[in-house]
XYZ file of C-alpha atoms in Angstrom:
128
model
C -92.340 -1.306 37.386
C -93.656 0.576 34.400
C -94.538 -0.151 30.775
C -92.802 2.800 29.140
C -89.766 1.027 27.723
C -88.582 -2.414 26.793
C -86.951 -4.788 29.262
C -83.323 -5.426 28.417
C -82.509 -8.766 30.010
C -78.715 -8.455 29.936
C -78.611 -4.933 31.312
C -79.739 -4.614 34.915
C -78.737 -1.821 37.266
C -79.480 -1.699 40.993
C -78.448 1.475 42.803
C -78.900 2.575 46.398
C -78.189 6.107 47.493
C -79.625 9.515 48.178
C -81.327 11.878 45.750
C -78.920 14.790 45.291
C -81.461 17.574 44.683
C -85.100 18.061 43.792
C -85.933 16.064 40.630
C -86.717 17.950 37.433
C -89.556 16.971 35.106
C -90.077 17.617 31.415
C -92.589 16.454 28.838
C -91.347 14.322 25.946
C -92.635 14.922 22.386
C -94.915 11.859 22.701
C -96.597 13.311 25.815
C -94.905 11.156 28.478
C -93.208 12.904 31.376
C -89.595 12.106 32.259
C -88.221 12.964 35.682
C -84.458 13.310 35.997
C -82.348 13.309 39.149
C -78.959 12.159 40.413
C -78.487 9.450 43.034
C -75.353 9.858 45.145
C -73.764 6.526 45.994
C -70.827 5.604 48.196
C -68.375 2.823 47.431
C -65.232 1.624 49.165
C -61.932 0.920 47.454
C -58.675 0.080 49.247
C -60.190 1.254 52.515
C -61.231 4.643 51.089
C -64.827 5.785 50.781
C -65.665 7.252 47.388
C -68.842 9.095 46.422
C -70.261 9.456 42.942
C -73.458 10.614 41.314
C -75.485 8.412 38.987
C -77.908 10.194 36.641
C -81.380 8.618 36.607
C -84.278 9.151 34.195
C -87.720 7.910 35.302
C -90.376 7.884 32.603
C -94.005 8.225 33.589
C -94.011 8.216 37.402
C -97.332 8.996 39.048
C -97.859 12.129 41.115
C -97.950 9.938 44.240
C -94.615 8.340 43.311
C -93.052 11.757 42.750
C -94.250 12.847 46.183
C -91.949 10.235 47.710
C -88.860 11.823 46.154
C -87.024 14.875 47.322
C -83.503 16.084 47.828
C -81.767 13.834 50.350
C -84.289 10.967 50.067
C -82.697 7.523 50.391
C -83.842 5.393 47.444
C -83.328 2.118 45.631
C -83.370 2.374 41.834
C -83.765 -0.676 39.576
C -83.460 -0.193 35.844
C -81.161 -0.380 32.837
C -78.104 1.592 31.793
C -78.526 3.490 28.552
C -76.324 5.897 26.638
C -78.219 8.447 24.602
C -76.970 10.902 22.020
C -78.305 14.399 21.384
C -77.285 17.595 19.646
C -76.557 20.872 21.432
C -75.422 23.862 19.452
C -74.634 21.725 16.425
C -72.422 19.364 18.441
C -73.323 15.746 19.198
C -73.071 14.925 22.887
C -73.887 11.849 24.931
C -75.125 11.016 28.403
C -75.054 7.690 30.188
C -77.893 7.261 32.660
C -80.022 4.672 34.392
C -83.525 4.393 32.963
C -85.555 3.515 36.050
C -88.098 0.710 36.077
C -88.653 1.221 39.816
C -87.676 3.898 42.325
C -88.456 2.912 45.910
C -87.825 4.898 49.106
C -85.514 2.841 51.346
C -87.890 3.358 54.280
C -90.457 1.168 52.462
C -88.646 -2.072 53.302
C -91.290 -4.408 51.883
C -91.297 -2.647 48.481
C -87.473 -2.568 48.496
C -87.457 -6.342 49.026
C -89.935 -6.841 46.176
C -87.897 -4.664 43.792
C -84.714 -6.563 44.672
C -86.418 -9.941 44.144
C -87.673 -8.827 40.717
C -84.139 -7.696 39.788
C -82.656 -10.974 41.060
C -85.182 -12.963 39.025
C -84.170 -11.010 35.909
C -80.518 -11.847 36.574
C -81.343 -15.511 37.164
C -83.267 -15.606 33.866
C -79.975 -14.773 32.133
C -78.467 -18.036 33.365
C -81.092 -20.164 31.625
């Protein structure tokens, strides 16, 4: 987990899938680095398998954490869904993305379990 944004208790996203392509990084005006990538997920509906890409923004990962990501990597992402607005060419546009609190390679089973327990605890806190 990181300390770069607030925790939104009623907004919890858990996504499992593969990183579509190499992540891209850019520096924010405040100096933090945001890494953006898409996670391709597969769902099933009426017996049909459907794939979709979920945009993810990860603020402030360490160099070691980034080394675990690459195109095709299987990951678990825990975070919050956020819609942001921005201007391009004088036109306001929006993007809905998951702001990652944790990105864990699926091969690290122990860390995956920890991330899922933390997410479950956040959901359970909503019931109180």
